[in-house]
PDB file of C-alpha atoms in Angstrom:
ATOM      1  CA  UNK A   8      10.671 -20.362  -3.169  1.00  0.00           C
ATOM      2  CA  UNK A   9       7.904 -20.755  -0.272  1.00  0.00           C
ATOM      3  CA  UNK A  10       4.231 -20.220  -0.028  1.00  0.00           C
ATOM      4  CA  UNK A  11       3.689 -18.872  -3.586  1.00  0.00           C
ATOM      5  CA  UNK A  12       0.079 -18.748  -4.400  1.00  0.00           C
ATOM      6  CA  UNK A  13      -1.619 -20.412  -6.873  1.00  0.00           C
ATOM      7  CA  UNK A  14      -2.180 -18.629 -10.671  1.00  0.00           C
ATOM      8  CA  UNK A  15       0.185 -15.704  -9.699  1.00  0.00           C
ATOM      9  CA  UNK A  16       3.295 -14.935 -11.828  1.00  0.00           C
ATOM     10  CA  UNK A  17       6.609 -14.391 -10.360  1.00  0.00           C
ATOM     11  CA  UNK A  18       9.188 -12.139 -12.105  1.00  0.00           C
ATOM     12  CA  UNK A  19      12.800 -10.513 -10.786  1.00  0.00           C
ATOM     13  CA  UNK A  20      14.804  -7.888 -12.219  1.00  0.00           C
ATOM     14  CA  UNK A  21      17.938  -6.686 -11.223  1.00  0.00           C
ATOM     15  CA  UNK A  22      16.901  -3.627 -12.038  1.00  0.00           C
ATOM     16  CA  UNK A  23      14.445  -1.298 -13.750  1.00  0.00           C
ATOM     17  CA  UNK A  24      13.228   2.221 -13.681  1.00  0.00           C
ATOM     18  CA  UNK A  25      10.178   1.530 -12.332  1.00  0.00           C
ATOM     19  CA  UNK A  26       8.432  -1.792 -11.555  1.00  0.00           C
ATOM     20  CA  UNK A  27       5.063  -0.188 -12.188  1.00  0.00           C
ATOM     21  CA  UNK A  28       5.690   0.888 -15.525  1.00  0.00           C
ATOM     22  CA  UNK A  29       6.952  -2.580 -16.251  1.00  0.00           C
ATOM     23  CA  UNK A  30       4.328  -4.024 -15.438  1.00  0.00           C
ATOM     24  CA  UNK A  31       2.429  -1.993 -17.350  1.00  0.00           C
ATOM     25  CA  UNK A  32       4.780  -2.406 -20.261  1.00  0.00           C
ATOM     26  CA  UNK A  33       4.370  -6.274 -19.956  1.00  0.00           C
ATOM     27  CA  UNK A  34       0.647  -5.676 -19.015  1.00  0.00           C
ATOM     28  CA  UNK A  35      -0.170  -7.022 -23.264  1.00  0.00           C
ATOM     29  CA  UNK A  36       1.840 -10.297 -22.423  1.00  0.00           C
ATOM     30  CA  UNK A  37       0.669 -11.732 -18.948  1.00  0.00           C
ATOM     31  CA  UNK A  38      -1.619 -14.787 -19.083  1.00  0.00           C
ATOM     32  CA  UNK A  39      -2.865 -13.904 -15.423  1.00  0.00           C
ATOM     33  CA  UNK A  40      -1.751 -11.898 -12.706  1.00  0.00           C
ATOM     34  CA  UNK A  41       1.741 -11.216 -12.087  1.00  0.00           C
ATOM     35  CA  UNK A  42       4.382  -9.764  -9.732  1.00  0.00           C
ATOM     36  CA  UNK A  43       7.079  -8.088 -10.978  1.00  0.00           C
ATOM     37  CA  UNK A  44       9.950  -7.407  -8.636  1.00  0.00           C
ATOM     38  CA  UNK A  45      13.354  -5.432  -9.207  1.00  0.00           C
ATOM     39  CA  UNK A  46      16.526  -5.181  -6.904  1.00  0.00           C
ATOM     40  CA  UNK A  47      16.975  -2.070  -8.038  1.00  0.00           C
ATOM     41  CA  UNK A  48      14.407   1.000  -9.354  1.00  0.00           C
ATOM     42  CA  UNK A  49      15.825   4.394 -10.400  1.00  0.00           C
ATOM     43  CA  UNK A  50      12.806   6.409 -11.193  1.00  0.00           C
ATOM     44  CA  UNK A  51      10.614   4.864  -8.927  1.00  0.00           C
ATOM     45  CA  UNK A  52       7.056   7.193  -8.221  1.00  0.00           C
ATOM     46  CA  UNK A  53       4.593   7.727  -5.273  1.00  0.00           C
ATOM     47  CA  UNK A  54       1.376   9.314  -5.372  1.00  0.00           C
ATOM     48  CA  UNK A  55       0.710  12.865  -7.073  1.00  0.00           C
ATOM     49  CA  UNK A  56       3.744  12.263  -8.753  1.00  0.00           C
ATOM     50  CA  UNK A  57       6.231  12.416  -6.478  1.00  0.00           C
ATOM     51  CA  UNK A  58       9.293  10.790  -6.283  1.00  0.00           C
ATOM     52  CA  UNK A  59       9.924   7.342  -4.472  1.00  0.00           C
ATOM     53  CA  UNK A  60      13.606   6.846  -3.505  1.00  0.00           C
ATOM     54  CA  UNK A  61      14.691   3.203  -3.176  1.00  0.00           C
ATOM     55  CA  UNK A  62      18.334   3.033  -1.285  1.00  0.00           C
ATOM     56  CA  UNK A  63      20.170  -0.495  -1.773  1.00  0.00           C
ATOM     57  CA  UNK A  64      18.553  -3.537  -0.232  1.00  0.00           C
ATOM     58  CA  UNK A  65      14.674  -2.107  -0.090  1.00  0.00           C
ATOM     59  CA  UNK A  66      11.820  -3.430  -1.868  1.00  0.00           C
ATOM     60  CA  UNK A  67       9.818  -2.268  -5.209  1.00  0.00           C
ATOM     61  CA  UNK A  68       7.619  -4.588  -6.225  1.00  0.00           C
ATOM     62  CA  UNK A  69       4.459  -4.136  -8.756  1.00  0.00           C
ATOM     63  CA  UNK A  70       1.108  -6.813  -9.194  1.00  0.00           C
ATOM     64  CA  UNK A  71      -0.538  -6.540 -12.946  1.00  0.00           C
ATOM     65  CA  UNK A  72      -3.928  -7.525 -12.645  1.00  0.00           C
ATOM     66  CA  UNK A  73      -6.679  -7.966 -15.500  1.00  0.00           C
ATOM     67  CA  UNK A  74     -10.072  -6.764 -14.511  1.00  0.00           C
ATOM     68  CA  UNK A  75     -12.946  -5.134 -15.810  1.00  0.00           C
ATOM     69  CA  UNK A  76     -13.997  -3.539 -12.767  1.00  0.00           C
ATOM     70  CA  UNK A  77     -14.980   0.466 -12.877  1.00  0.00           C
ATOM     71  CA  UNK A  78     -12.178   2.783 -11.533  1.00  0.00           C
ATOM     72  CA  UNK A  79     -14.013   3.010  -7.953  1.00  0.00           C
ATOM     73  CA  UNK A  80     -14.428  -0.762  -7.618  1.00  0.00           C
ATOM     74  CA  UNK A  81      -9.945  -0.389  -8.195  1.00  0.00           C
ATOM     75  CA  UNK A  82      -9.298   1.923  -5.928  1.00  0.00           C
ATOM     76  CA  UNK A  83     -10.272  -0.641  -3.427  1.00  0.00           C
ATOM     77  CA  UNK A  84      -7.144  -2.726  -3.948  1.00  0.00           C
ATOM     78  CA  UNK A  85      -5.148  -0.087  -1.952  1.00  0.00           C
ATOM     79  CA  UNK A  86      -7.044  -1.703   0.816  1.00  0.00           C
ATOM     80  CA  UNK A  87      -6.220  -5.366   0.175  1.00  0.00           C
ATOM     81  CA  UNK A  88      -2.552  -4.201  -0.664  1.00  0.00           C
ATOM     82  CA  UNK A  89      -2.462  -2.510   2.685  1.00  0.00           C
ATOM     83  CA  UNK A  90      -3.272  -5.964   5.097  1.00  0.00           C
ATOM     84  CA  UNK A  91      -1.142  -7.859   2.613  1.00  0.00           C
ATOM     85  CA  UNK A  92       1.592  -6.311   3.747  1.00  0.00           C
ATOM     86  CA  UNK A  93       0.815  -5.645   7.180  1.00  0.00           C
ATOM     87  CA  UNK A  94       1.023  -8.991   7.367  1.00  0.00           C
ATOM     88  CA  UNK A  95       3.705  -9.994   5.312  1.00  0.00           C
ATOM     89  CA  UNK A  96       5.941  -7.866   7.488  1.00  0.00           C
ATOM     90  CA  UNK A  97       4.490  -9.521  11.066  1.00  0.00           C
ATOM     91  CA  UNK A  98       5.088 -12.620   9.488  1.00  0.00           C
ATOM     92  CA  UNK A  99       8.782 -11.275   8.769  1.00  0.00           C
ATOM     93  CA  UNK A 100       9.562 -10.187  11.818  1.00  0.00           C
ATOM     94  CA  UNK A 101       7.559 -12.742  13.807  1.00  0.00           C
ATOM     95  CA  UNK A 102       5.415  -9.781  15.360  1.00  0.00           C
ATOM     96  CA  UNK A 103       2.765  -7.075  14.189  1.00  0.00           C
ATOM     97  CA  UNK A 104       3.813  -4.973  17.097  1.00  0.00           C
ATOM     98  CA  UNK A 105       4.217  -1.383  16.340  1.00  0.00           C
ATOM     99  CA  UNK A 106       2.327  -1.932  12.648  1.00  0.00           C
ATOM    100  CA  UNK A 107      -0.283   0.402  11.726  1.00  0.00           C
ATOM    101  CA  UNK A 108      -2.491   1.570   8.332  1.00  0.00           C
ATOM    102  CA  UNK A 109      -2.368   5.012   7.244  1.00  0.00           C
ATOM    103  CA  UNK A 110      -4.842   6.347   5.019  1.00  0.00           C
ATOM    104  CA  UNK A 111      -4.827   5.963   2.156  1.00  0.00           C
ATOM    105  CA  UNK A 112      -1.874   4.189   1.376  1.00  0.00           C
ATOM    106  CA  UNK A 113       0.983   4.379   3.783  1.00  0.00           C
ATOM    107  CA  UNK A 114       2.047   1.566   6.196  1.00  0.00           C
ATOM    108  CA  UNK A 115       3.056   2.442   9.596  1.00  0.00           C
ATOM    109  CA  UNK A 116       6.068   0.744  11.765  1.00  0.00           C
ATOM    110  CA  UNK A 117       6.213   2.408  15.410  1.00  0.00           C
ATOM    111  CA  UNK A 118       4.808   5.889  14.559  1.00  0.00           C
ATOM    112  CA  UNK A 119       7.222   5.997  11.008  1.00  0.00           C
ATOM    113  CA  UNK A 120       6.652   5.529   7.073  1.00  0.00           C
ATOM    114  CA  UNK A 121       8.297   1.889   5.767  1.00  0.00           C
ATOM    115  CA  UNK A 122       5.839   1.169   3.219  1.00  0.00           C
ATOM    116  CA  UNK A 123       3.526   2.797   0.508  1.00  0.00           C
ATOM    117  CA  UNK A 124       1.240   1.774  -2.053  1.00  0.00           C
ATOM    118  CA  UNK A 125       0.412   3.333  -5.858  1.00  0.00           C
ATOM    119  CA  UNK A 126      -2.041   2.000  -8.087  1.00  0.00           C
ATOM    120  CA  UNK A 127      -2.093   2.850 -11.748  1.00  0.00           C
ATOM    121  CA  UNK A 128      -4.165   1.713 -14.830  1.00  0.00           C
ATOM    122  CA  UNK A 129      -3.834   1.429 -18.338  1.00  0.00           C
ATOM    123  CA  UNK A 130      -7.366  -0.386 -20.017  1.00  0.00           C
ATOM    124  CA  UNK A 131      -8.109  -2.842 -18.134  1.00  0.00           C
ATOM    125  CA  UNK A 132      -4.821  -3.567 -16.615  1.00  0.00           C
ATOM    126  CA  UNK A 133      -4.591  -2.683 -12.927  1.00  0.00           C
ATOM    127  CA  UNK A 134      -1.086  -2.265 -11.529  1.00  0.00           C
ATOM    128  CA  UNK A 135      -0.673  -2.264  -7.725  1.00  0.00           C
ATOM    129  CA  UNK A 136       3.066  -0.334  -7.226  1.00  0.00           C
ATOM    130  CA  UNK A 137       4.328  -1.707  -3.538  1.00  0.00           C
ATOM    131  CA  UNK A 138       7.563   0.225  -2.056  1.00  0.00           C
ATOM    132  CA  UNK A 139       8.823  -1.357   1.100  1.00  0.00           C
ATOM    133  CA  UNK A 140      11.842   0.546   3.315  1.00  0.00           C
ATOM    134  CA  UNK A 141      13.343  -3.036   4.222  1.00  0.00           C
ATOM    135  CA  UNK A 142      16.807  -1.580   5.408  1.00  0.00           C
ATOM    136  CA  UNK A 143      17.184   1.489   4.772  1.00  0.00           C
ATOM    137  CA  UNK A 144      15.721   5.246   4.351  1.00  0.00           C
ATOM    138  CA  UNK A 145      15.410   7.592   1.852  1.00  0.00           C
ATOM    139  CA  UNK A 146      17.147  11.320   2.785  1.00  0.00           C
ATOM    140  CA  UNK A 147      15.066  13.438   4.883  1.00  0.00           C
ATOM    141  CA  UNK A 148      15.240  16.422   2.601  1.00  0.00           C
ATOM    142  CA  UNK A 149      13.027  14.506   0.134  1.00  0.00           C
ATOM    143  CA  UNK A 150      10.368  14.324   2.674  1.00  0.00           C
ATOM    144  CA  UNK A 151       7.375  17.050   2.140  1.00  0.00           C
ATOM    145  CA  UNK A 152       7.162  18.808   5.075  1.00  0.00           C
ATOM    146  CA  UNK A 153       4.781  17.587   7.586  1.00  0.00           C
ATOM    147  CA  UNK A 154       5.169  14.329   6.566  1.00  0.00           C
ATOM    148  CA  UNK A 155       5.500  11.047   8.715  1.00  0.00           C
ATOM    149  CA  UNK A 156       9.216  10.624   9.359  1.00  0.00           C
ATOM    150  CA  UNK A 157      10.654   7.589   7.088  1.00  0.00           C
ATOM    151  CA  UNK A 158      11.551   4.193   9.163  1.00  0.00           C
ATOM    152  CA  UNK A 159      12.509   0.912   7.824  1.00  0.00           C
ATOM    153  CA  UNK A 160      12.108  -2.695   9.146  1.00  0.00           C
ATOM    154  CA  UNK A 161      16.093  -3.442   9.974  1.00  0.00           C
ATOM    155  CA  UNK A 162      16.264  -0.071  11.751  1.00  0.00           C
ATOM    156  CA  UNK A 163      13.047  -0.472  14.202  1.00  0.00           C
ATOM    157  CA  UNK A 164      13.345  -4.404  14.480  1.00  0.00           C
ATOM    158  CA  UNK A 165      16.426  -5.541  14.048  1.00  0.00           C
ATOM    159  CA  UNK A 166      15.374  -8.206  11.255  1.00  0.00           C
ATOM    160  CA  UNK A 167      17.330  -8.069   8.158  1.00  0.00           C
ATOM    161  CA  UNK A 168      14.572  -9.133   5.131  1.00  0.00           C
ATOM    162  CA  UNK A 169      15.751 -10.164   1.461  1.00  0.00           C
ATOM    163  CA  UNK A 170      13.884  -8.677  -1.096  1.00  0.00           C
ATOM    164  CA  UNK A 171      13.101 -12.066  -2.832  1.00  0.00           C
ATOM    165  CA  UNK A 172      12.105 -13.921   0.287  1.00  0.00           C
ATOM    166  CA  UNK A 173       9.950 -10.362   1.176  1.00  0.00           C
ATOM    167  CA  UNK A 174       8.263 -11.011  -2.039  1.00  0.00           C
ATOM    168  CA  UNK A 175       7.319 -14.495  -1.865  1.00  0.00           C
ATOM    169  CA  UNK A 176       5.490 -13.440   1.972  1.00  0.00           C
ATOM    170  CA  UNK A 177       3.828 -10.799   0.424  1.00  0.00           C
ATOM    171  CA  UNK A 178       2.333 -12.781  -2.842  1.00  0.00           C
ATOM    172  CA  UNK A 179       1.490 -15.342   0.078  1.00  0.00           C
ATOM    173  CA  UNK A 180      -0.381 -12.751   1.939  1.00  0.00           C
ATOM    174  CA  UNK A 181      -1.875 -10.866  -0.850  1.00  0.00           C
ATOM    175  CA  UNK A 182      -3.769 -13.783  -2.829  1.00  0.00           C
ATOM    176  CA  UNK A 183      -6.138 -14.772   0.283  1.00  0.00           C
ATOM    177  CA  UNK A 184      -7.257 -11.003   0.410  1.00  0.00           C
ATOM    178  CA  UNK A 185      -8.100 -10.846  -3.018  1.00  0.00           C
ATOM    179  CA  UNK A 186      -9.868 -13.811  -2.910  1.00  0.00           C
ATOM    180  CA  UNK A 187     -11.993 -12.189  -0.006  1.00  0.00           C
ATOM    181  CA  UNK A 188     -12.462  -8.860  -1.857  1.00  0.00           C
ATOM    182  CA  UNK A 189     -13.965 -10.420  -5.259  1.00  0.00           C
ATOM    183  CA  UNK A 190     -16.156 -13.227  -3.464  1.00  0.00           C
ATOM    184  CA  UNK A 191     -17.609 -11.287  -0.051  1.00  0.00           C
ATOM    185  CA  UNK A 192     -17.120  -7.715  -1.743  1.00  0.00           C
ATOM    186  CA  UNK A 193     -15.498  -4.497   0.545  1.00  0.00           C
ATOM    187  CA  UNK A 194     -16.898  -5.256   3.812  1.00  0.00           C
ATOM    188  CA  UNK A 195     -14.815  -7.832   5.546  1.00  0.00           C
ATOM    189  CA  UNK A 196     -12.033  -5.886   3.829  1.00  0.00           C
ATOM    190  CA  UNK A 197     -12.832  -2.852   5.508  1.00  0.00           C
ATOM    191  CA  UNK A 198     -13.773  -3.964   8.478  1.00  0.00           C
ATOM    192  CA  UNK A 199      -9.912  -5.698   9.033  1.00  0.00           C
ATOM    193  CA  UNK A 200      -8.682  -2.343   7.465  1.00  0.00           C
ATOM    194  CA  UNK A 201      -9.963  -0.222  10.712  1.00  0.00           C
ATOM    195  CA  UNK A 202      -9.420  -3.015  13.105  1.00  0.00           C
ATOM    196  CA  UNK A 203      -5.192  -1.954  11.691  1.00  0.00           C
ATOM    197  CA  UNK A 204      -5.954   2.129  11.452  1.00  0.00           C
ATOM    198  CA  UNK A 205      -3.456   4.436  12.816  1.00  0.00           C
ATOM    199  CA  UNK A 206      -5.175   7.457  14.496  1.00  0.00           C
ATOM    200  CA  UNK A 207      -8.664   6.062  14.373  1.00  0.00           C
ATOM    201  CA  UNK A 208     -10.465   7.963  16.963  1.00  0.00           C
ATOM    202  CA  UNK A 209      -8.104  10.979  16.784  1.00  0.00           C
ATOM    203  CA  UNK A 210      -7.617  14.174  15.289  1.00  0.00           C
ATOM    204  CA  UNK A 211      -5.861  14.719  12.168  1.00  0.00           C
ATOM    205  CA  UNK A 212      -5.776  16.643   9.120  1.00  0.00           C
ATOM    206  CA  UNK A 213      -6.917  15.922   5.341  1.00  0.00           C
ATOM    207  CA  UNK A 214      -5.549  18.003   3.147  1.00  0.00           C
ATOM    208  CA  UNK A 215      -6.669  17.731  -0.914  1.00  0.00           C
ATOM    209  CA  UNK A 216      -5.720  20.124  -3.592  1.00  0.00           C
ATOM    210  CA  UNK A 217      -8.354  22.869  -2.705  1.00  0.00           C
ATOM    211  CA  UNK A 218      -9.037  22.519   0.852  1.00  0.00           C
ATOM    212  CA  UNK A 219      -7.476  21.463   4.249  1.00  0.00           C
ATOM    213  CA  UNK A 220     -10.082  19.270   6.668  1.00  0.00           C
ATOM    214  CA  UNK A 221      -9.582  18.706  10.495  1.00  0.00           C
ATOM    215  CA  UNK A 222     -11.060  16.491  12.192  1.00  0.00           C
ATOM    216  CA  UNK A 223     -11.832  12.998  13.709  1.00  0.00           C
ATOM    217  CA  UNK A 224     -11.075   9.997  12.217  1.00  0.00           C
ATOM    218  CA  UNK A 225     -14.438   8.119  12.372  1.00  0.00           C
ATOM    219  CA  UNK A 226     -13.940   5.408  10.043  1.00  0.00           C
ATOM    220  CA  UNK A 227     -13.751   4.563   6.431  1.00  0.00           C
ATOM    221  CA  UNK A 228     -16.874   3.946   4.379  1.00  0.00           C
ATOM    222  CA  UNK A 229     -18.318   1.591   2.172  1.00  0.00           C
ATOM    223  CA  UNK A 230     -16.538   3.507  -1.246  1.00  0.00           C
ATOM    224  CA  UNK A 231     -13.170   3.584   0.928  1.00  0.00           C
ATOM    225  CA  UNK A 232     -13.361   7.618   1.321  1.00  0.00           C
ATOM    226  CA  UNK A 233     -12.068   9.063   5.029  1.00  0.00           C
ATOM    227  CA  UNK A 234     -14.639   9.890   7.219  1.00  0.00           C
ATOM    228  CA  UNK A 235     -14.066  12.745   9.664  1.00  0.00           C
ATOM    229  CA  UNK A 236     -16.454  14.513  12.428  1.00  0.00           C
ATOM    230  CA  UNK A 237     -15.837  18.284  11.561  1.00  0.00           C
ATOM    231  CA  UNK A 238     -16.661  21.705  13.330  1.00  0.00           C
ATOM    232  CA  UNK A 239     -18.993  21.290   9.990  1.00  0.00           C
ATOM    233  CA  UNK A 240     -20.502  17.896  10.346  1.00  0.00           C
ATOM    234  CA  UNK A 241     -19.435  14.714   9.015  1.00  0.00           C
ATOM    235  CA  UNK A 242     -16.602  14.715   6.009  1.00  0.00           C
ATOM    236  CA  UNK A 243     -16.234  12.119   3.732  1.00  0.00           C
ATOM    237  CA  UNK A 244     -12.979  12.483   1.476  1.00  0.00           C
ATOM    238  CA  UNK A 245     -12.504  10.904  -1.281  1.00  0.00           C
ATOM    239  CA  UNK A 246      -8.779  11.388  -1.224  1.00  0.00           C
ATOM    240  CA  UNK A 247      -5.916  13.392   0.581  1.00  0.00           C
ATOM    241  CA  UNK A 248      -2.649  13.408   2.328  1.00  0.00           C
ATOM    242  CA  UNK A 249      -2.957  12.590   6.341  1.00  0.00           C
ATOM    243  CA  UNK A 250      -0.982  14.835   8.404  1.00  0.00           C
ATOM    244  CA  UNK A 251      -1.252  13.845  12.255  1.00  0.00           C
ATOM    245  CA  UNK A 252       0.224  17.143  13.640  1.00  0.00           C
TER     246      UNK A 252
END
């Protein structure tokens, strides 16, 4: 094992239904936080509920953290997952070429979907769900429509990743963005959040429950809602799916 940070616990599984709700299930026993890791997830979840398939050889991975924080002060861990594993997977593949952030929880490899983030809670247990397409893709038809094509890091790269040793680079990656979150606050988090933004500057579409937004991506603000520059004005949206069009 390399480069695991200090005061984080490691576990594996071979397998599990989902590494979220184990985490959340072990949430009562942790003395700090924790990863929890599984070879093998069959009722993994994304956002909204959907379903998050995990063919052989990918990555599902969950961190249980303890914190007091209120629910908006969370949310902004989807940020600090984000750059943890943008960089975990330049480190992996000794380039960040091609990498990009979706909002609000997608990462990008060449224009396609390999990673995505959930984050649950349960008291004051925050669980930060982390799917990763290391090999492989899920099937098409389980795509919504209008959704950013599924691509995985063996298929656009070449580089074959283990799940374990994928695990240890994202722990690595993920403690020193924490540490800048709790001690300098959102800012600096935001700031190297943009500086990784796919379609900043463009036009895309927001779409939430009600309502369907199109727009510019200006930027992200200081709660972490999208920012667009409307027909109407200035948006800011708390949450969405991104469709680029």
């Amino acid at each position: 094992m390399r480069m695991w940070p200090d005061g984080y616990g490691r576990i594996l599984l071979d397998g599990v239904d989902s590494t979220n709700a184990e985490a959340l299930r072990r949430a009562g026993d942790l003395a700090g936080p924790a990863w929890i890791c599984a070879h093998r997830q069959s009722a993994g979840r994304g956002r909204r509920g959907r379903a998050w398939a995990m063919p052989e050889g990918n990555f599902a991975a969950s961190l249980a953290l303890r914190t007091a924080e209120p629910p908006e002060r969370r949310a902004l861990r989807s940020f600090v997952a984000a750059l943890a594993l943008f960089d975990a997977v330049a480190e992996a593949v000794g380039s960040d070429r091609g990498l990009a952030l979706k909002w609000p929880n997608d990462v990008l490899l060449n224009g396609g979907k390999m990673a995505g983030i959930l984050l649950e809670g349960q008291g004051e247990v925050l669980v930060i769900g982390l799917g990763v397409n290391l090999v492989a893709v899920p099937d098409a038809a389980a795509l919504e429509t209008g959704a950013v094509a599924a691509v995985s890091i063996l298929g656009e790269t070449g580089v074959r990743v283990g799940a374990e040793d994928f695990l240890d680079r994202l722990a690595a990656a993920y403690a020193p963005w924490e540490t800048r979150l709790v001690t300098y606050g959102f800012e600096p988090v935001r700031q190297a959040w943009l500086a990784r933004a796919a379609r900043l500057g463009e036009r895309i579409v927001a779409r939430t429950a009600r309502e369907t937004h199109e727009g510019t991506f200006e930027t992200v603000d200081a709660s972490g809602a999208l920012v667009l520059k409307t027909a109407k004005g200035r948006e800011s949206i708390a949450a969405a799916d991104i469709f680029f069009g």
